[in-house]
CSV table of C-alpha atoms and ligand atoms in Angstrom, one decimal:
chain,number,residue,atom,x,y,z
V,27,MET,CA,-0.2,0.2,0.2
V,28,GLU,CA,1.6,3.6,-0.9
V,29,ILE,CA,1.7,6.1,2.6
V,30,ASN,CA,2.0,9.7,1.7
V,31,LYS,CA,0.2,10.9,4.9
V,32,ILE,CA,1.7,10.1,8.5
V,33,ALA,CA,0.0,11.2,11.7
V,34,VAL,CA,2.3,11.1,14.5
V,35,ILE,CA,0.5,10.9,17.7
V,36,GLY,CA,2.3,12.7,20.7
V,37,ALA,CA,4.9,15.4,20.1
V,38,GLY,CA,7.1,14.5,23.3
V,39,ASN,CA,11.0,13.0,23.6
V,40,MET,CA,10.2,10.7,20.5
V,41,GLY,CA,6.9,11.7,18.5
V,42,HIS,CA,8.2,15.6,17.1
V,43,GLN,CA,11.5,13.8,16.0
V,44,ILE,CA,9.8,11.0,14.5
V,45,ALA,CA,7.3,13.7,12.8
V,46,LEU,CA,10.1,15.7,11.4
V,47,SER,CA,12.0,12.4,10.4
V,48,ALA,CA,9.1,11.5,8.3
V,49,VAL,CA,8.6,15.4,6.8
V,50,LEU,CA,11.8,15.5,6.0
V,51,SER,CA,11.9,12.4,3.9
V,52,GLY,CA,8.7,13.6,1.6
V,53,PHE,CA,5.9,12.3,3.8
V,54,GLN,CA,2.7,14.8,4.1
V,55,VAL,CA,2.9,15.3,8.3
V,56,THR,CA,0.6,15.9,10.9
V,57,CYS,CA,2.1,15.8,14.6
V,58,ILE,CA,-0.6,15.8,17.4
V,59,ASP,CA,-0.4,16.3,21.0
V,60,THR,CA,-3.5,17.6,23.9
V,61,ASN,CA,-0.8,19.1,26.4
V,62,ALA,CA,-0.4,22.4,24.7
V,63,ASP,CA,3.3,23.1,26.4
V,64,ILE,CA,4.6,19.8,24.5
V,65,LEU,CA,2.7,21.0,21.3
V,66,ASN,CA,4.2,24.2,21.9
V,67,LYS,CA,7.3,23.1,22.2
V,68,ALA,CA,7.9,20.5,19.5
V,69,ILE,CA,7.2,23.8,16.8
V,70,GLN,CA,9.3,25.9,18.6
V,71,PHE,CA,12.0,22.6,17.9
V,72,ALA,CA,11.0,21.8,14.7
V,73,ASP,CA,11.3,25.8,13.2
V,74,ASN,CA,14.5,25.8,15.6
V,75,TYR,CA,15.7,22.6,14.1
V,76,LEU,CA,15.1,23.4,10.4
V,77,THR,CA,16.7,27.0,10.5
V,78,GLU,CA,19.7,25.5,12.1
V,79,ARG,CA,19.7,23.0,9.5
V,80,VAL,CA,20.0,25.3,6.9
V,81,ASN,CA,22.7,27.4,8.4
V,82,LYS,CA,24.7,24.1,9.1
V,83,GLY,CA,24.7,23.7,5.2
V,84,LYS,CA,22.9,20.2,5.9
V,85,LEU,CA,19.4,21.3,4.2
V,86,THR,CA,18.3,23.6,1.8
V,87,SER,CA,16.3,26.5,2.3
V,88,GLU,CA,14.0,25.1,-0.4
V,89,ALA,CA,13.6,21.8,1.7
V,90,ALA,CA,13.3,23.4,4.7
V,91,ASN,CA,10.5,25.7,3.6
V,92,GLN,CA,8.9,22.0,1.8
V,93,ALA,CA,9.1,20.9,5.2
V,94,ARG,CA,7.5,23.6,7.2
V,95,THR,CA,4.3,23.5,4.3
V,96,ASN,CA,4.0,19.3,4.6
V,97,LEU,CA,4.5,19.4,8.7
V,98,ALA,CA,1.2,20.7,10.6
V,99,PHE,CA,1.1,20.4,14.8
V,100,VAL,CA,-2.5,20.4,15.6
V,101,PRO,CA,-4.3,19.9,19.1
V,102,THR,CA,-6.5,17.4,18.5
V,103,VAL,CA,-6.9,13.3,17.3
V,104,GLU,CA,-9.1,14.3,14.9
V,105,GLN,CA,-7.4,16.8,13.0
V,106,ALA,CA,-4.2,14.9,12.6
V,107,VAL,CA,-5.6,11.4,11.7
V,108,ALA,CA,-8.7,11.9,9.5
V,109,GLU,CA,-6.7,11.2,6.4
V,110,ALA,CA,-3.2,9.4,7.4
V,111,ASP,CA,-2.5,6.1,5.5
V,112,LEU,CA,-0.1,5.1,8.6
V,113,VAL,CA,-0.7,6.6,12.2
V,114,ILE,CA,2.4,6.4,14.6
V,115,GLU,CA,1.9,6.5,18.8
V,116,ALA,CA,4.4,7.6,20.4
V,117,ILE,CA,2.3,8.6,23.8
V,118,ILE,CA,3.0,7.5,27.9
V,119,GLU,CA,4.0,4.0,28.0
V,120,LYS,CA,0.9,2.9,30.0
V,121,LEU,CA,-0.9,0.4,28.3
V,122,ALA,CA,-4.2,1.2,28.7
V,123,VAL,CA,-4.1,4.7,27.5
V,124,LYS,CA,-2.7,3.3,24.2
V,125,ARG,CA,-5.9,0.6,23.9
V,126,LYS,CA,-8.2,3.4,24.7
V,127,LEU,CA,-5.9,5.5,22.0
V,128,PHE,CA,-6.0,3.3,19.4
V,129,ALA,CA,-9.4,2.7,19.9
V,130,GLN,CA,-10.7,5.9,19.1
V,131,VAL,CA,-8.2,6.2,16.5
V,132,ASP,CA,-9.8,3.4,14.7
V,133,LYS,CA,-13.3,4.8,14.5
V,134,LEU,CA,-11.5,8.5,13.7
V,135,CYS,CA,-9.2,7.1,10.4
V,136,PRO,CA,-9.8,5.3,6.8
V,137,ALA,CA,-9.9,1.7,6.7
V,138,HIS,CA,-7.2,1.1,5.3
V,139,THR,CA,-4.6,2.8,7.7
V,140,ILE,CA,-2.1,1.1,9.7
V,141,LEU,CA,-2.3,1.9,13.2
V,142,ALA,CA,1.8,1.9,14.3
V,143,THR,CA,3.0,2.0,17.9
V,144,ASN,CA,6.6,3.3,18.9
V,145,SER,CA,5.8,1.5,22.5
V,146,SER,CA,9.5,0.6,23.7
V,147,TYR,CA,8.1,-2.6,25.3
V,148,ILE,CA,4.4,-2.7,24.8
V,149,VAL,CA,3.7,-6.0,22.3
V,150,SER,CA,1.1,-4.7,19.7
V,151,SER,CA,-1.3,-7.7,20.4
V,152,LYS,CA,-1.7,-6.0,23.7
V,153,ILE,CA,-3.5,-3.7,22.0
V,154,ALA,CA,-4.8,-4.2,18.7
V,155,ASP,CA,-7.9,-6.1,19.5
V,156,ALA,CA,-8.9,-2.6,20.8
V,157,THR,CA,-9.1,-2.3,17.1
V,158,THR,CA,-11.2,-3.3,14.3
V,159,ARG,CA,-8.4,-3.9,12.1
V,160,PRO,CA,-5.8,-6.0,14.1
V,161,ASP,CA,-4.1,-6.6,11.2
V,162,LYS,CA,-3.1,-3.4,10.6
V,163,VAL,CA,-1.6,-2.8,14.4
V,164,CYS,CA,1.9,-3.3,14.4
V,165,ASN,CA,5.3,-2.2,16.3
V,166,MET,CA,6.9,0.5,14.5
V,167,HIS,CA,9.9,1.3,17.7
V,168,PHE,CA,11.9,4.1,16.7
V,169,PHE,CA,15.2,5.0,19.1
V,170,ASN,CA,16.1,8.4,20.7
V,171,PRO,CA,16.9,11.0,19.4
V,172,ALA,CA,14.9,9.8,16.5
V,173,LEU,CA,16.5,12.4,14.0
V,174,VAL,CA,19.5,10.5,14.5
V,175,MET,CA,19.3,7.2,15.0
V,176,LYS,CA,19.0,4.7,12.7
V,177,LEU,CA,17.4,1.4,13.5
V,178,VAL,CA,13.4,0.7,13.6
V,179,GLU,CA,11.9,-2.5,14.6
V,180,VAL,CA,9.2,-3.5,13.4
V,181,VAL,CA,7.0,-6.4,15.0
V,182,LYS,CA,5.3,-8.9,13.0
V,183,GLY,CA,2.7,-10.3,15.9
V,184,PRO,CA,0.4,-13.2,14.7
V,185,HIS,CA,-2.4,-11.2,13.6
V,186,VAL,CA,0.0,-9.1,11.8
V,187,SER,CA,-0.5,-9.1,7.6
V,188,ASP,CA,2.9,-9.3,5.4
V,189,GLU,CA,0.9,-5.8,3.8
V,190,THR,CA,1.1,-4.0,6.8
V,191,VAL,CA,5.0,-5.3,7.9
V,192,GLU,CA,5.8,-5.0,3.9
V,193,SER,CA,4.1,-1.6,4.2
V,194,VAL,CA,5.9,-0.3,7.4
V,195,MET,CA,9.3,-1.9,6.5
V,196,HIS,CA,9.1,0.6,2.9
V,197,VAL,CA,8.2,3.6,5.1
V,198,ALA,CA,11.4,3.6,8.0
V,199,LYS,CA,13.6,2.6,4.7
V,200,LYS,CA,12.1,5.9,3.0
V,201,MET,CA,12.6,7.8,6.3
V,202,GLY,CA,16.3,6.6,5.9
V,203,LYS,CA,16.2,4.6,8.5
V,204,ILE,CA,17.5,0.7,8.9
V,205,PRO,CA,14.1,-1.3,10.3
V,206,VAL,CA,15.1,-5.0,11.6
V,207,LEU,CA,11.9,-7.4,11.5
V,208,LEU,CA,10.8,-9.6,14.2
V,209,HIS,CA,9.5,-12.5,13.5
V,210,LYS,CA,8.0,-12.9,17.5
V,211,GLU,CA,6.7,-10.5,19.4
V,212,ILE,CA,8.7,-10.1,23.1
V,213,TYR,CA,8.6,-8.3,25.6
V,214,GLY,CA,11.2,-5.4,25.1
V,215,PHE,CA,12.3,-6.4,21.3
V,216,LEU,CA,16.1,-6.5,20.6
V,217,VAL,CA,17.6,-3.2,21.8
V,218,ASN,CA,15.6,-2.8,25.2
V,219,ARG,CA,16.5,-5.9,26.2
V,220,LEU,CA,20.3,-5.4,25.3
V,221,LEU,CA,20.1,-2.2,26.8
V,222,GLN,CA,18.3,-3.3,30.1
V,223,VAL,CA,20.6,-5.5,31.1
V,224,THR,CA,23.4,-2.7,31.6
V,225,ARG,CA,21.0,0.1,32.9
V,226,GLN,CA,20.0,-2.4,35.6
V,227,GLU,CA,23.7,-3.4,36.2
V,228,ALA,CA,24.4,0.2,36.3
V,229,LEU,CA,21.6,1.2,38.9
V,230,LYS,CA,22.4,-1.3,41.3
V,231,LEU,CA,26.0,-0.7,41.4
V,232,LEU,CA,25.2,3.4,42.2
V,233,ASP,CA,22.4,1.9,44.6
V,234,MET,CA,25.6,-0.6,46.1
V,235,GLY,CA,27.2,3.2,46.6
V,236,VAL,CA,30.4,1.1,44.1
V,237,ALA,CA,30.7,4.0,42.4
V,238,SER,CA,29.4,7.5,41.2
V,239,PHE,CA,26.7,7.9,38.2
V,240,GLU,CA,29.5,10.0,36.3
V,241,ASP,CA,32.7,7.3,36.9
V,242,ILE,CA,29.9,4.5,36.0
V,243,ASP,CA,29.4,6.5,32.8
V,244,THR,CA,32.8,7.3,31.9
V,245,ALA,CA,33.7,3.2,32.2
V,246,ALA,CA,31.2,2.6,30.4
V,247,MET,CA,32.3,5.0,27.5
V,248,ASN,CA,36.2,4.3,27.9
V,249,GLY,CA,35.8,1.0,28.8
V,250,LEU,CA,33.4,-0.3,26.5
V,251,GLY,CA,33.1,2.4,23.4
V,252,TYR,CA,29.4,3.7,23.7
V,253,PRO,CA,28.5,7.0,22.9
V,254,MET,CA,27.3,7.8,26.3
V,255,GLY,CA,26.9,6.1,29.7
V,256,PRO,CA,23.5,4.7,31.1
V,257,PHE,CA,23.0,7.7,33.3
V,258,GLN,CA,23.7,10.4,30.4
V,259,LEU,CA,21.0,8.0,28.4
V,260,LEU,CA,18.2,7.4,31.5
V,261,ASP,CA,18.6,11.0,31.0
V,262,LEU,CA,18.0,11.2,27.2
V,263,THR,CA,15.5,8.7,27.2
V,264,GLY,CA,13.5,9.8,30.4
V,265,VAL,CA,13.8,8.9,34.3
V,266,ASP,CA,9.9,9.1,33.9
V,267,LEU,CA,9.6,6.6,30.9
V,268,ALA,CA,12.5,4.5,32.8
V,269,TYR,CA,9.9,4.2,36.1
V,270,HIS,CA,6.8,4.0,34.1
V,271,VAL,CA,8.1,0.9,32.2
V,272,GLY,CA,9.1,-0.7,35.4
V,273,MET,CA,5.5,-0.1,37.2
V,274,GLU,CA,3.9,-1.3,34.1
V,275,LYS,CA,5.8,-4.6,34.3
V,276,TYR,CA,5.2,-5.0,37.7
V,277,ARG,CA,1.9,-4.8,37.3
V,278,GLU,CA,1.5,-7.0,35.3
V,279,SER,CA,3.7,-9.5,36.7
V,280,GLY,CA,3.0,-9.0,40.3
V,281,ASP,CA,6.7,-9.6,41.0
V,282,PRO,CA,8.8,-7.3,42.7
V,283,ALA,CA,12.5,-7.4,41.3
V,284,ASP,CA,10.3,-5.9,38.2
V,285,ARG,CA,9.6,-2.9,40.1
V,286,PRO,CA,11.7,0.3,38.9
V,287,SER,CA,14.5,0.4,40.9
V,288,PRO,CA,14.8,3.2,44.3
V,289,THR,CA,17.3,5.8,42.6
V,290,VAL,CA,14.6,5.5,39.5
V,291,VAL,CA,11.8,6.2,41.8
V,292,GLU,CA,13.4,9.0,43.6
V,293,LYS,CA,13.9,10.7,40.8
V,294,PHE,CA,10.5,10.1,39.3
V,295,THR,CA,9.5,11.4,42.7
V,296,LYS,CA,11.1,14.6,42.8
V,297,GLY,CA,10.5,15.2,38.9
V,298,GLU,CA,14.0,14.9,38.1
V,299,TRP,CA,13.3,13.4,34.5
V,300,GLY,CA,16.2,14.6,32.4
V,301,LYS,CA,16.9,16.3,29.5
V,302,LYS,CA,13.9,17.3,29.0
V,303,VAL,CA,13.0,19.0,32.3
V,304,GLY,CA,16.7,20.5,32.7
V,305,LYS,CA,17.5,18.3,35.5
V,306,GLY,CA,18.3,14.1,36.1
V,307,PHE,CA,21.0,12.5,37.3
V,308,TYR,CA,22.7,15.5,35.4
V,309,ASP,CA,21.9,19.3,35.4
V,310,TYR,CA,21.3,20.7,32.1
V,311,GLU,CA,20.3,24.2,33.4
E,508,LIG,N1,17.8,15.9,18.9
E,508,LIG,C1,18.3,15.9,17.2
E,508,LIG,N2,19.6,15.7,17.1
E,508,LIG,C2,20.7,15.4,17.6
E,508,LIG,C3,20.2,15.4,18.9
E,508,LIG,C4,18.8,15.6,19.6
E,508,LIG,N3,18.9,15.2,20.9
E,508,LIG,N4,21.7,15.4,19.7
E,508,LIG,C5,22.4,15.4,18.5
E,508,LIG,N5,22.2,15.6,17.1
E,508,LIG,C6,22.8,15.6,15.9
E,508,LIG,C7,23.4,16.9,16.0
E,508,LIG,O1,22.8,17.6,15.3
E,508,LIG,C8,24.5,16.3,15.1
E,508,LIG,O2,24.3,16.1,13.4
E,508,LIG,P1,24.6,16.4,12.1
E,508,LIG,O3,25.8,15.5,12.7
E,508,LIG,O4,24.1,15.9,11.5
E,508,LIG,O5,25.3,17.8,12.3
E,508,LIG,C9,24.5,14.8,15.2
E,508,LIG,O6,23.3,14.4,16.0
E,508,LIG,C10,26.0,14.8,16.2
E,508,LIG,O7,26.0,15.5,16.9
E,508,LIG,P2,26.9,15.5,18.6
E,508,LIG,O8,28.0,16.1,17.6
E,508,LIG,O9,26.5,17.0,19.0
E,508,LIG,O10,27.0,14.1,19.0
E,508,LIG,P3,27.2,13.3,19.5
E,508,LIG,O11,28.1,12.9,18.2
E,508,LIG,O12,28.2,12.7,20.8
E,508,LIG,O13,25.8,12.0,19.4
E,508,LIG,C11,24.2,10.9,20.0
E,508,LIG,C12,24.9,12.2,20.2
E,508,LIG,C13,23.7,10.8,18.6
E,508,LIG,C14,23.0,11.3,20.9
E,508,LIG,C15,25.0,10.3,20.7
E,508,LIG,O14,25.5,10.4,21.7
E,508,LIG,C16,24.7,8.9,20.8
E,508,LIG,O15,24.5,8.0,19.6
E,508,LIG,N6,24.0,8.4,22.0
E,508,LIG,C17,23.5,7.2,22.3
E,508,LIG,C18,21.9,7.2,21.7
E,508,LIG,C19,21.2,6.1,22.2
E,508,LIG,O16,21.6,4.9,22.7
E,508,LIG,N7,19.9,5.9,21.4
E,508,LIG,C20,18.9,4.7,22.2
E,508,LIG,C21,18.3,5.1,23.4
E,508,LIG,S1,17.5,4.0,23.7
E,508,LIG,C22,15.7,4.4,23.2
E,508,LIG,O17,15.9,5.3,22.4
E,508,LIG,C23,14.9,3.2,23.4
E,508,LIG,C24,13.4,3.5,24.3
E,508,LIG,O18,12.5,2.9,23.9
E,508,LIG,C25,14.1,4.4,25.1
């Protein structure tokens, strides 16, 4: 199926950059957030980003103007999805909220529209039955910062049609991304399963008082060649995301081992959610 129009739901950490990536690859894009502050921040970011890319010589001013024409930030889901061929959901990591949104979007968008979730952990079969088109509901998982990171994980749950997977893989490639296909649904997909191991160990070492978070980051970067240490990465992806993911897993399993680490709970409670709020493990003010 030919995909020309993409709607991104959620203009937060991931959504606004997914929207920009898509518009810069020639798609017509709408990006919606019901939170006016987040939407305004996204509009500002997009404007600055396009100007900076032109100033850096990485984008022509014609391409930047085209992107401005083809990208609309809107305040309602109705406006965003009415004509979309593909919807990419990038909202809070809570299953019940996602299910409610997918049920709503299912009623508002055309019958042919594919509904993808950018969830970091939640497999689409937990959401698909909230819609009347489970064969068109799948995972399409981008990485932060989405304008830079190349990987996209596409997951073919048992309910997903071959056509849906083909279309989503094609969109990812057209966006200049490198898609990988998971033939089975699994919690955390590939990357977050790998990342979780390092992150949990880093938090454990910190909670045990073995080293400071700065030194653990220094060790990961200089001993393993990671581009960022686990705490810098937590600040980038969001302490709130780590908290919600841990709580969601704990709610489901009932296993106390799945609860977020004491440090993550403390940071979440204090509102120190990372780069986006100016403070996480590090200070960004
Ligand atoms: N947003 C947009 N663009 C950014 C950016 C941001 N936050 N940060 C950097 N960039 C761009 C810069 O503009 C620059 O672009 P250019 O070369 O085309 O001019 C380019 O990235 C390089 O920037 P810098 O030289 O300033 O910085 P670095 O070379 O240190 O790269 C980085 C920054 C790409 C963020 C790098 O540190 C990195 O790869 N970090 C690891 C990120 C990572 O692991 N992400 C995955 C997280 S897990 C995840 O997302 C899963 C989810 O489910 C939680």
